[in-house]
PDB file of C-alpha atoms in Angstrom:
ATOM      1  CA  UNK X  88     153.784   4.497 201.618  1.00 39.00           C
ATOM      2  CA  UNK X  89     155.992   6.861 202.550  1.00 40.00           C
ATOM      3  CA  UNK X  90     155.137   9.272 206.102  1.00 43.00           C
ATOM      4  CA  UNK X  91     154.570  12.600 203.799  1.00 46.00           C
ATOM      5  CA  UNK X  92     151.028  10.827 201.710  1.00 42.00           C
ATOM      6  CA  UNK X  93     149.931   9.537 205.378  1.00 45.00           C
ATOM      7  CA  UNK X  94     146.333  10.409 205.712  1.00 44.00           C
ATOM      8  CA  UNK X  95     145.669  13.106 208.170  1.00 49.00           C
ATOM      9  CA  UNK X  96     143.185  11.403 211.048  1.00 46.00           C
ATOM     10  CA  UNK X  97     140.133  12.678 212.564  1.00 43.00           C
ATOM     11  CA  UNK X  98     140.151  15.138 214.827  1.00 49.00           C
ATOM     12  CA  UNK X  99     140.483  14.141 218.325  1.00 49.00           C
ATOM     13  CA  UNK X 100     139.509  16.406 221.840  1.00 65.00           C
ATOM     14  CA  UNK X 101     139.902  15.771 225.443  1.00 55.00           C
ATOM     15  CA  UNK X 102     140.457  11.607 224.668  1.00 65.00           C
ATOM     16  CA  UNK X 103     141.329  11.220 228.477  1.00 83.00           C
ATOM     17  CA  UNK X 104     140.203  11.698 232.065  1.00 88.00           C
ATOM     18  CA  UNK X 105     143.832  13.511 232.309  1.00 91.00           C
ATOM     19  CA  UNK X 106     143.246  15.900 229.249  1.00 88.00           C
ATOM     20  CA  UNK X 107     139.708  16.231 230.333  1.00 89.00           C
ATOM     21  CA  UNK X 108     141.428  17.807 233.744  1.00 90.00           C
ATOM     22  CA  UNK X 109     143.816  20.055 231.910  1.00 91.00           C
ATOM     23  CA  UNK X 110     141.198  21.449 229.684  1.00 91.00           C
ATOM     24  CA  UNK X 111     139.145  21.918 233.431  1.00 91.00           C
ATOM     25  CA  UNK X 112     142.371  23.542 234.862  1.00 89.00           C
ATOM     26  CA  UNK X 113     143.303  25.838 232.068  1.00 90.00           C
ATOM     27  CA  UNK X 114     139.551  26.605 231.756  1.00 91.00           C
ATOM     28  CA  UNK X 115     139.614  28.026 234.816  1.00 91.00           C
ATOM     29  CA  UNK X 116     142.501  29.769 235.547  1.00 88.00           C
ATOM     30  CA  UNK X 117     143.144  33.036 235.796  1.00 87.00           C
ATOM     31  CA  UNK X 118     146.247  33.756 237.446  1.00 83.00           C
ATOM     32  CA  UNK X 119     147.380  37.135 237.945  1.00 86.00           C
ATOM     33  CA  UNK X 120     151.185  36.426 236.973  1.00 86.00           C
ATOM     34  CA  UNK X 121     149.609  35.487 233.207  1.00 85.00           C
ATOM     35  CA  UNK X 122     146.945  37.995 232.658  1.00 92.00           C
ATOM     36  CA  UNK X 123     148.851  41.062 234.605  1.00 93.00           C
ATOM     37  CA  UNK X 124     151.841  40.782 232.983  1.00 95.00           C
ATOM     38  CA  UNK X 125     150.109  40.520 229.533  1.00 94.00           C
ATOM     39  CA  UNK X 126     148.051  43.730 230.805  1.00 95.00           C
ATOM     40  CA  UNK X 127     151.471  45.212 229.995  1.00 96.00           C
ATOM     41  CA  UNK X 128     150.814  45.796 226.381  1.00 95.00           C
ATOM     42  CA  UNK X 129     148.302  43.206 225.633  1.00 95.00           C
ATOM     43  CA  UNK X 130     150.472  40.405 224.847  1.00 96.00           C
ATOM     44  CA  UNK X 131     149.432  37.510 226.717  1.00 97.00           C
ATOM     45  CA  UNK X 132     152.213  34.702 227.294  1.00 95.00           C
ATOM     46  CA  UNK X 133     151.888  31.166 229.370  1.00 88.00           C
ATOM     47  CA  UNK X 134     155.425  30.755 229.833  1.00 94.00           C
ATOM     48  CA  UNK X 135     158.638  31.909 232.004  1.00 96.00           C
ATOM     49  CA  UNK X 136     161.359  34.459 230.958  1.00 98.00           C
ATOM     50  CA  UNK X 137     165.314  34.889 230.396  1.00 98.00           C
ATOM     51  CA  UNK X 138     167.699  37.023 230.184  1.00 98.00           C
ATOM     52  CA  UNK X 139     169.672  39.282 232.907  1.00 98.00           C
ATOM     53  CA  UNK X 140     166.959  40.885 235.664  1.00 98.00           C
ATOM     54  CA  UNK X 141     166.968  44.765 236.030  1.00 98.00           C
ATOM     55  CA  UNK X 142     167.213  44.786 239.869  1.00 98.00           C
ATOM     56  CA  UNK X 143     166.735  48.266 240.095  1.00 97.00           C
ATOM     57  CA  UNK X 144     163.318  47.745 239.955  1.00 97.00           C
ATOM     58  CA  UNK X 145     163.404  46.558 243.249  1.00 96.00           C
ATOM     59  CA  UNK X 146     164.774  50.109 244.801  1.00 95.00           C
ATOM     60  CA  UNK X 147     161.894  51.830 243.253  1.00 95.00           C
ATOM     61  CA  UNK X 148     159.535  53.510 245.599  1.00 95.00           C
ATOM     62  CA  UNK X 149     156.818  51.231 246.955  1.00 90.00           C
ATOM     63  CA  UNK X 150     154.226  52.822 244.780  1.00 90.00           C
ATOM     64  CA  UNK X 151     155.919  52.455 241.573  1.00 96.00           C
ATOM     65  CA  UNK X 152     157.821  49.039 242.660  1.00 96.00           C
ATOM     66  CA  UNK X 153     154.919  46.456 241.895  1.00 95.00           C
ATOM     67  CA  UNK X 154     154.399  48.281 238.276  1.00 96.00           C
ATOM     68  CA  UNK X 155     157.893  48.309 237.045  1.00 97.00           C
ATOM     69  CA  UNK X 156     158.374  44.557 238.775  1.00 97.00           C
ATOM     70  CA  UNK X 157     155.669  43.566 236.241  1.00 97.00           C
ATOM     71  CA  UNK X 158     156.915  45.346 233.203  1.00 97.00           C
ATOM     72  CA  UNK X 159     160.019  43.650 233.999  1.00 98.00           C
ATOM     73  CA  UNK X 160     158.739  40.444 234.030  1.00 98.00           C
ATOM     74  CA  UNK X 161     157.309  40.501 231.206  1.00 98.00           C
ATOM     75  CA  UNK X 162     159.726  42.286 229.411  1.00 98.00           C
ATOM     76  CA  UNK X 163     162.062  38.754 230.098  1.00 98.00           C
ATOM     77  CA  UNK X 164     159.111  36.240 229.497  1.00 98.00           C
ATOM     78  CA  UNK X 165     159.111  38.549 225.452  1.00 98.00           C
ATOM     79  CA  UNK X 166     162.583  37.784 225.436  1.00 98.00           C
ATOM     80  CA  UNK X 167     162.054  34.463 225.940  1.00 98.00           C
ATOM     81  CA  UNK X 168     159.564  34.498 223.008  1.00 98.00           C
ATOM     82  CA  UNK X 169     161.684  36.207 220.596  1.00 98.00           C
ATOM     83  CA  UNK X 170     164.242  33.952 221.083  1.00 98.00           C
ATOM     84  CA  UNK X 171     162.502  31.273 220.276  1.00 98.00           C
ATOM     85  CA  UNK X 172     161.183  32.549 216.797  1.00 98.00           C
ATOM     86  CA  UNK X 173     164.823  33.327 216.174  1.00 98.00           C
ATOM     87  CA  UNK X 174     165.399  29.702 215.691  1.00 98.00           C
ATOM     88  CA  UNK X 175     163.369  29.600 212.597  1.00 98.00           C
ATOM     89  CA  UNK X 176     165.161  31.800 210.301  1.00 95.00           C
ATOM     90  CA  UNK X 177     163.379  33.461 207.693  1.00 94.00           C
ATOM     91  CA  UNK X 178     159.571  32.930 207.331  1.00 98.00           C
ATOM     92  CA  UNK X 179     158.312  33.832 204.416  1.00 98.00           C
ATOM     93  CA  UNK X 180     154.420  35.631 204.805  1.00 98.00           C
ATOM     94  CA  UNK X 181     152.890  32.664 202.404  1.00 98.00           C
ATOM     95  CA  UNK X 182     153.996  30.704 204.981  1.00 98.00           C
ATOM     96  CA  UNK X 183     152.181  29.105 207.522  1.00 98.00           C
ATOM     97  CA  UNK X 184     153.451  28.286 211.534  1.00 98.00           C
ATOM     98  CA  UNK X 185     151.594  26.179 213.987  1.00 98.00           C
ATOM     99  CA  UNK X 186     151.773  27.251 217.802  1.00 98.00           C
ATOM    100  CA  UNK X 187     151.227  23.598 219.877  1.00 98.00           C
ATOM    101  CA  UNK X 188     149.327  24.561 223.235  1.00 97.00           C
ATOM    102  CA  UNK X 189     149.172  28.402 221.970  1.00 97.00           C
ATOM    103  CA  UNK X 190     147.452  29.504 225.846  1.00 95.00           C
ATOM    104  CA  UNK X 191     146.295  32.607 225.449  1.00 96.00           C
ATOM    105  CA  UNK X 192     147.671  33.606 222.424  1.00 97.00           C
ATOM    106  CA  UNK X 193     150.927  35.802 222.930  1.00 98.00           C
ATOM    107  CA  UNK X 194     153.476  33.817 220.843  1.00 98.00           C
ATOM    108  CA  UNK X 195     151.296  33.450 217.568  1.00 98.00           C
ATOM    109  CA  UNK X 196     150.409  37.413 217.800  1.00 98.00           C
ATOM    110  CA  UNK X 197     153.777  37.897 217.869  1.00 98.00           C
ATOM    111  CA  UNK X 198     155.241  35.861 215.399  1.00 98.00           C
ATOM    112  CA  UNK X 199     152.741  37.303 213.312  1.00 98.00           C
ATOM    113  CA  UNK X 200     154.007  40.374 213.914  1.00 98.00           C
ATOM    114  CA  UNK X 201     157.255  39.558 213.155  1.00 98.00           C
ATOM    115  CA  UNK X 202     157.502  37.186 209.837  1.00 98.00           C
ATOM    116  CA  UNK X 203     153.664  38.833 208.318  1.00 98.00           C
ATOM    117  CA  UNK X 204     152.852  34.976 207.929  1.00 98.00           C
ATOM    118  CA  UNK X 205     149.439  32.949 208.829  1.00 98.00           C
ATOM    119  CA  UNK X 206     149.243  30.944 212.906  1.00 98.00           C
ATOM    120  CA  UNK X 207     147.195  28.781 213.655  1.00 98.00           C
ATOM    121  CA  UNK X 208     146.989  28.044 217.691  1.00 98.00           C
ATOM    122  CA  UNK X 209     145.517  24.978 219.163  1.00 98.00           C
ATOM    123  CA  UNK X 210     144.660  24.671 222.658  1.00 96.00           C
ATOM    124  CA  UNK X 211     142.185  21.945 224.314  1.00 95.00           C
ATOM    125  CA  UNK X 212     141.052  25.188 226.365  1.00 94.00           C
ATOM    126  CA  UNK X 213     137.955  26.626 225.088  1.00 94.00           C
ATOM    127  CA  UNK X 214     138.547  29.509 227.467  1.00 96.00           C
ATOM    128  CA  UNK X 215     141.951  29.909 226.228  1.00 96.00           C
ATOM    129  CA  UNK X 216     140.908  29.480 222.610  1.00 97.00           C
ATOM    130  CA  UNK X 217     138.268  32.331 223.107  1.00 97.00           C
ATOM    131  CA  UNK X 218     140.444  34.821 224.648  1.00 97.00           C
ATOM    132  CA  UNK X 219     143.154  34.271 222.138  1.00 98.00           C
ATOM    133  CA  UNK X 220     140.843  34.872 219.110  1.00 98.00           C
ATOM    134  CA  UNK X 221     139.081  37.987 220.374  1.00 98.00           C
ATOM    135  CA  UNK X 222     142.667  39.153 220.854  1.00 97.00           C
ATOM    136  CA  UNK X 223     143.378  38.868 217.162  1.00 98.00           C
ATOM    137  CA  UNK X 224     140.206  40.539 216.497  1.00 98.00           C
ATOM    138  CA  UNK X 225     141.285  43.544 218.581  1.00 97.00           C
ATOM    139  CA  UNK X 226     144.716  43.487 217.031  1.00 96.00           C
ATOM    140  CA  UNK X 227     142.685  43.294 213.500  1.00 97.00           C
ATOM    141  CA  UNK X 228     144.969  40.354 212.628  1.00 98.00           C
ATOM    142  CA  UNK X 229     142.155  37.387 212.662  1.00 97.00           C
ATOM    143  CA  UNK X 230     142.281  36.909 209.167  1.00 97.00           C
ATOM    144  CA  UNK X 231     145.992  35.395 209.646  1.00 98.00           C
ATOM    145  CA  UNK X 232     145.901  34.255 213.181  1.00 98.00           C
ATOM    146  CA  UNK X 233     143.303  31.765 213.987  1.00 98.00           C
ATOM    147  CA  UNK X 234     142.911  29.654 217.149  1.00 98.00           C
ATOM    148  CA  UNK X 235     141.413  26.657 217.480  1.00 97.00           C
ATOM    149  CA  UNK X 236     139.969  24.181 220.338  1.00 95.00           C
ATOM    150  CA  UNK X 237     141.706  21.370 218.974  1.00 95.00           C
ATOM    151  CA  UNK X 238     144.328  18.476 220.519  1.00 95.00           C
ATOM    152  CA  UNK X 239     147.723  18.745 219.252  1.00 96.00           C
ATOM    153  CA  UNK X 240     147.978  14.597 219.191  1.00 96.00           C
ATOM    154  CA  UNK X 241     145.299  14.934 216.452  1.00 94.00           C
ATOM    155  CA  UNK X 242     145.205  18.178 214.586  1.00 95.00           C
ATOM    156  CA  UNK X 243     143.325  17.596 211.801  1.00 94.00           C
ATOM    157  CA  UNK X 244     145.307  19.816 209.933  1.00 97.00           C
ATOM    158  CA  UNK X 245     146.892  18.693 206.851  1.00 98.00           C
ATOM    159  CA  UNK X 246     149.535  16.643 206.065  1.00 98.00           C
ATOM    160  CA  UNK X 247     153.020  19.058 205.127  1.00 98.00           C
ATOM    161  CA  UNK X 248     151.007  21.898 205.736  1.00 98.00           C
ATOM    162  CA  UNK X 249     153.346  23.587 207.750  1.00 98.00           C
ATOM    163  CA  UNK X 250     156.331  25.335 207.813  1.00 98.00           C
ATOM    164  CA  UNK X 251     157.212  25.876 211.030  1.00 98.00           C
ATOM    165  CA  UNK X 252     155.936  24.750 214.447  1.00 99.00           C
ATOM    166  CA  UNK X 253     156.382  25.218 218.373  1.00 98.00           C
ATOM    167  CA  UNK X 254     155.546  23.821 221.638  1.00 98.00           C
ATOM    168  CA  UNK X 255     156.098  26.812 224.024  1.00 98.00           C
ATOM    169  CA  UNK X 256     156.481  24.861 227.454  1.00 97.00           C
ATOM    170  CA  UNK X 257     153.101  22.839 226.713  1.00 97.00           C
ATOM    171  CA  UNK X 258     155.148  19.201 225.756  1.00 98.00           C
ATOM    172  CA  UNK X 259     154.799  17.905 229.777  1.00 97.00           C
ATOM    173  CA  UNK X 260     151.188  17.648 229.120  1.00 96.00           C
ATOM    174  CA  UNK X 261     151.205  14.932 226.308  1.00 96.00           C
ATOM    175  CA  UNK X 262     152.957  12.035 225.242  1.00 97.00           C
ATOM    176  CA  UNK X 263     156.221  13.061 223.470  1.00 98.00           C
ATOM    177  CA  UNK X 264     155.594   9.776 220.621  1.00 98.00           C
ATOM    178  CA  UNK X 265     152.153  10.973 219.769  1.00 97.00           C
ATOM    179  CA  UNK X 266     153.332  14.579 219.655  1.00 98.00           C
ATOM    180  CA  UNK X 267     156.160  14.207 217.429  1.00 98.00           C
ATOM    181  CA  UNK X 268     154.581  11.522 215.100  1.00 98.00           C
ATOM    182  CA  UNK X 269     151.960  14.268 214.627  1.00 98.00           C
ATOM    183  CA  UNK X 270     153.974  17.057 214.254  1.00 98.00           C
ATOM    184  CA  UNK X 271     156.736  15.563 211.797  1.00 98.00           C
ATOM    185  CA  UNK X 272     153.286  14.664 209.632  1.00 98.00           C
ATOM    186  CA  UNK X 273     152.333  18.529 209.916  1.00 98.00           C
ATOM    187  CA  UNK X 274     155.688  19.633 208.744  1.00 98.00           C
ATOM    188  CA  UNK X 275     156.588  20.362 204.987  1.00 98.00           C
ATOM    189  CA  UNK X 276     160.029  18.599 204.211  1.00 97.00           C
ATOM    190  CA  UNK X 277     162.735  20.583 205.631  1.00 97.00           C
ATOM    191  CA  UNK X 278     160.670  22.109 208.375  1.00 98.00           C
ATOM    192  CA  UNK X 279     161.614  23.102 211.357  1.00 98.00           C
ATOM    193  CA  UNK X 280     160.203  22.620 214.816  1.00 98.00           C
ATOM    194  CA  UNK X 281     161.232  24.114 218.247  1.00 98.00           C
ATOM    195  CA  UNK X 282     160.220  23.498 221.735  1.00 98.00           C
ATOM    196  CA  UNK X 283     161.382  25.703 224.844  1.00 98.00           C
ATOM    197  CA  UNK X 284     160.521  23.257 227.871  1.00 98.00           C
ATOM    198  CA  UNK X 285     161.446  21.948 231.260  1.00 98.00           C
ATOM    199  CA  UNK X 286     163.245  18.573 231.421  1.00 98.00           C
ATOM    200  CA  UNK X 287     164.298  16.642 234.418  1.00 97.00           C
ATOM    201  CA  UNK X 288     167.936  15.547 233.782  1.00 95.00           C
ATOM    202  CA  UNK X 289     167.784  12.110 233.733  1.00 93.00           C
ATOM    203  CA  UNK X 290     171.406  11.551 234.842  1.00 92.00           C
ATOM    204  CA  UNK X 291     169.949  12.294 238.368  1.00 89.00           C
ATOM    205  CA  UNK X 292     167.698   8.811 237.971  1.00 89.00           C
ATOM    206  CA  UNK X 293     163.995   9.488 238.899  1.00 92.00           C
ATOM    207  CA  UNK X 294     162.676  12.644 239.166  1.00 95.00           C
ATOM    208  CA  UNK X 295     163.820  14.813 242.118  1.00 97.00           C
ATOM    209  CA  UNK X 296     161.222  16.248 244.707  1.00 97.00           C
ATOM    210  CA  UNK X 297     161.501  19.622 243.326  1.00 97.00           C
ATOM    211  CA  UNK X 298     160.665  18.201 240.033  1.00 97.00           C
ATOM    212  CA  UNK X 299     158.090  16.094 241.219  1.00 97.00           C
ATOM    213  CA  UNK X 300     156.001  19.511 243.203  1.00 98.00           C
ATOM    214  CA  UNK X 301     156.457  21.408 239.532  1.00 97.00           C
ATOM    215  CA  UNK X 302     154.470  18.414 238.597  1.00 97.00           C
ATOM    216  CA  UNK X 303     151.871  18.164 240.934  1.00 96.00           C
ATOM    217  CA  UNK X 304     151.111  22.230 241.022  1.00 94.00           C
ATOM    218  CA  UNK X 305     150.719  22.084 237.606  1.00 93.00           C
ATOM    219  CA  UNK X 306     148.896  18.741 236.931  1.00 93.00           C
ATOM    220  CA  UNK X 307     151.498  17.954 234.160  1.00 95.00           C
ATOM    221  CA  UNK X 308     154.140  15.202 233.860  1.00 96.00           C
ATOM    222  CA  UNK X 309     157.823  16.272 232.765  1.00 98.00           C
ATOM    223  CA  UNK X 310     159.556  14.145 230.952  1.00 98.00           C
ATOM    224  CA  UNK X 311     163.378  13.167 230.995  1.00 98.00           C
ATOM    225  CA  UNK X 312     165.410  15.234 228.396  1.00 98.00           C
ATOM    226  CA  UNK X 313     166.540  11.781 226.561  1.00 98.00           C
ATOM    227  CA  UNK X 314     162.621  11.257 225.881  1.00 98.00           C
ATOM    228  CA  UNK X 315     162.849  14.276 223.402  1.00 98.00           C
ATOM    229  CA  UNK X 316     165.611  12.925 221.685  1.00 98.00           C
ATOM    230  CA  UNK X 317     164.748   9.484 221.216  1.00 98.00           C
ATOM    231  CA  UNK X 318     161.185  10.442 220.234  1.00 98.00           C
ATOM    232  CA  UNK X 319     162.549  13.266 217.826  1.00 98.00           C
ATOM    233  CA  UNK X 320     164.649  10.560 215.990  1.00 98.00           C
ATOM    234  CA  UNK X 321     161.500   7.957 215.544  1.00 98.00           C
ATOM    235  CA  UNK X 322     159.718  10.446 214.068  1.00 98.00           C
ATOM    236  CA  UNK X 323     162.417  11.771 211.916  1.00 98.00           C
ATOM    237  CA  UNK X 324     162.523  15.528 213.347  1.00 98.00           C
ATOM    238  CA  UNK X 325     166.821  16.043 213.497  1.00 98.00           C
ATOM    239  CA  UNK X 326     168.068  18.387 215.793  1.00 98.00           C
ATOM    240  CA  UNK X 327     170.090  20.973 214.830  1.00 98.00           C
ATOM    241  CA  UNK X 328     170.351  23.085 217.849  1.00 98.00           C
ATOM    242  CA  UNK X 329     170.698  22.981 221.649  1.00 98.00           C
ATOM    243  CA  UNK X 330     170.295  25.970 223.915  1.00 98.00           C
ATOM    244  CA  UNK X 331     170.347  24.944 227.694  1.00 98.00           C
ATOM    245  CA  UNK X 332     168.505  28.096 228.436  1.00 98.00           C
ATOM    246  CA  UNK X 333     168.768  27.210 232.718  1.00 98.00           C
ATOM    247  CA  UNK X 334     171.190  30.226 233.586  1.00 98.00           C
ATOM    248  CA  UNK X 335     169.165  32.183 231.753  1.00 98.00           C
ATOM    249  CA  UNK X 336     166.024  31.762 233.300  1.00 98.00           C
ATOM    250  CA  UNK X 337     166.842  31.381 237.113  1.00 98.00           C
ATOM    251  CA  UNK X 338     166.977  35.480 237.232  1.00 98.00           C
ATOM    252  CA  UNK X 339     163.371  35.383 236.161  1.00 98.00           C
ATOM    253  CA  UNK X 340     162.107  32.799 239.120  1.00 98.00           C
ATOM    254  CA  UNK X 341     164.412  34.915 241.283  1.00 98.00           C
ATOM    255  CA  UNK X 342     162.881  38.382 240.568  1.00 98.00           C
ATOM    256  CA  UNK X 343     159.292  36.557 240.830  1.00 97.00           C
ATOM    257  CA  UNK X 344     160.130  35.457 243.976  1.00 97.00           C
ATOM    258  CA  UNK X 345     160.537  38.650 245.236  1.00 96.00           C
ATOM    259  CA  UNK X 346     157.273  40.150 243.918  1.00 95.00           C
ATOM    260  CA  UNK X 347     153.694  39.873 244.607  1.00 92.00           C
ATOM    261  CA  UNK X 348     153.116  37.899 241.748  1.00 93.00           C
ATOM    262  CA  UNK X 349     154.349  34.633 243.757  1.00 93.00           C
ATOM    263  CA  UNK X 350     152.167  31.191 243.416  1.00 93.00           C
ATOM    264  CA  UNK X 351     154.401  29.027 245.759  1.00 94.00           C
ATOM    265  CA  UNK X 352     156.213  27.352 243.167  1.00 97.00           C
ATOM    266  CA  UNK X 353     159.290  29.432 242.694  1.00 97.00           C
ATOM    267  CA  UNK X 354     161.146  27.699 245.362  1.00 98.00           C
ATOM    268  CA  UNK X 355     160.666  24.385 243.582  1.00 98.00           C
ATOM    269  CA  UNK X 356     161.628  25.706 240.053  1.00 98.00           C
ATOM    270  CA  UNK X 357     164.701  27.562 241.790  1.00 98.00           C
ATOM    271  CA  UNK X 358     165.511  24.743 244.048  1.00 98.00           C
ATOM    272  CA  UNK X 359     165.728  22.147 240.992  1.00 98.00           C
ATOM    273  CA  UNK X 360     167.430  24.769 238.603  1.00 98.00           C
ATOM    274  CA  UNK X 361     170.251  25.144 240.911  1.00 97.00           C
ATOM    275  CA  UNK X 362     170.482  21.212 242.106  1.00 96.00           C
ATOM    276  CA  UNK X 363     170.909  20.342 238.220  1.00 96.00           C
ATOM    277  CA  UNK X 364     168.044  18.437 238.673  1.00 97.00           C
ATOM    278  CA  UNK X 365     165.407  20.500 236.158  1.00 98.00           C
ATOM    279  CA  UNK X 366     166.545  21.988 232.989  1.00 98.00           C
ATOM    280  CA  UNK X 367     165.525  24.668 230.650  1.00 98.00           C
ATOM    281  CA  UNK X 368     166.439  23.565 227.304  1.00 98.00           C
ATOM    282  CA  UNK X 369     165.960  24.968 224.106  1.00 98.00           C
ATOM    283  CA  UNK X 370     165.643  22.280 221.014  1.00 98.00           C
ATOM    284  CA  UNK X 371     165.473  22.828 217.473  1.00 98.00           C
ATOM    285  CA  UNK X 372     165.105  20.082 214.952  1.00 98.00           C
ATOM    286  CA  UNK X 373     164.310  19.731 211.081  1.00 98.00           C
ATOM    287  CA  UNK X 374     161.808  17.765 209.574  1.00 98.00           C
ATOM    288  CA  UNK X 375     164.052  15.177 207.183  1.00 98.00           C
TER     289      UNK X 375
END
């Protein structure tokens, strides 16, 4: 029996004291640098930015500073969206993407926007899950963009059902075998997945302290960038593309660092970009 007539499993939710925790974190949060900068124009994003930093921002008056500081911010944490839905070419709108730890929603409103197809978004956040959808309503997209409190180990979703799928920084909170054994059974043949995350470079050895704070603010566990290689291969996902995105995205931690947006982690992030510790890679791979 070939991988492709696999039967999809049940559903599974939560299956550990850890993802019991995450669910309890994301639950929870509400940190301003998420829901201010997605105050912007109502796209809300979980993830960091690239591209070159207007510091003019900086010389604005000190009632106009903190607003155009945000605007900025989020104007490089789109970019880093868009370039990531670059990597899949042309969707078709009968086609059908899957965003892997969607958070509150941004990405999949946004790819919707751009290809006209149908997103699903699974999170193991009911609060997250909630927001997301009553954004769609408000956007009057919920009959194409759906989210749902599901684990991305254990979708549920059909087998090939997809044409396209992405883990926006959410792969440090699973195990990579799981995750790509479940998403190559997701993906139609000749699929395509992408994943923008942080990898310790494992040339370094262990993890470095920087590396190992990210980990510990966060409650997540990053994983060496020859885990996502190896694991792509087992599971017969082929890269075809490799964007070390780390240059890029140091501008972004150093314009947060500077605004009142800080959560105490942009020393670590800068600190372990700039050691060669940490890097922001970009990896896109077809389903074979």
């Amino acid at each position: 029996m070939t991988i492709d007539h696999i039967t999809a499993p049940a559903p599974l939710l939560n299956t550990s004291p850890y993802q019991r925790s995450v669910a309890a974190y994301w639950n929870a949060e509400k940190n301003p640098v998420n829901l201010r900068l997605g105050d912007v124009d109502g796209i809300y994003h979980h993830h960091y930015g690239i591209g070159d930093v207007d510091w003019s921002v900086l010389d604005a008056s000190e009632d106009m500073r903190e607003n155009l500081v945000t605007k900025e911010l989020h104007r490089l944490e789109c970019n880093q969206t868009e370039f990531l839905l670059d990597q899949f070419g042309a969707i078709a709108p009968e086609d059908r993407l899957l965003d892997a730890g969607s958070g509150r929603g941004g990405g999949s409103i946004v790819a919707n926007q751009r290809f006209g197809c149908s997103v699903d978004g699974v999170s193991i956040s009911q609060s997250q899950v909630d927001f997301a959808n009553d954004q769609a309503v408000k956007r009057g997209v919920d009959d194409k963009v759906r989210f749902h409190l599901k684990n991305m180990l254990s979708t549920g979703f059909d087998t090939g059902s997809f044409r396209g799928i992405w883990n926006n920084e959410s792969t440090m909170y699973v195990d990579l075998a799981q995750l790509f054994a479940e998403h190559s059974r997701l993906l139609a043949r000749g699929g395509r997945y992408v994943t923008i995350t942080g990898c310790y470079n494992d040339t370094y050895g262990l993890p470095s302290r920087a590396v190992s704070q990210i980990n510990a603010h966060y409650i997540c566990d990053i994983h060496p960038r020859s885990t996502y290689f190896k694991e792509m291969a087992a599971n017969r996902l082929v890269p075809i593309s490799v964007v070390d995105l780390t240059a890029a995205t140091i501008p972004y931690w150093e314009l947060r660092a500077k605004s009142s947006l800080v959560t105490g982690i942009e020393d670590p992030f800068l600190t372990a970009y700039k050691d060669g510790s940490f890097q922001y890679l970009l990896i896109a791979a077809d389903r074979v």
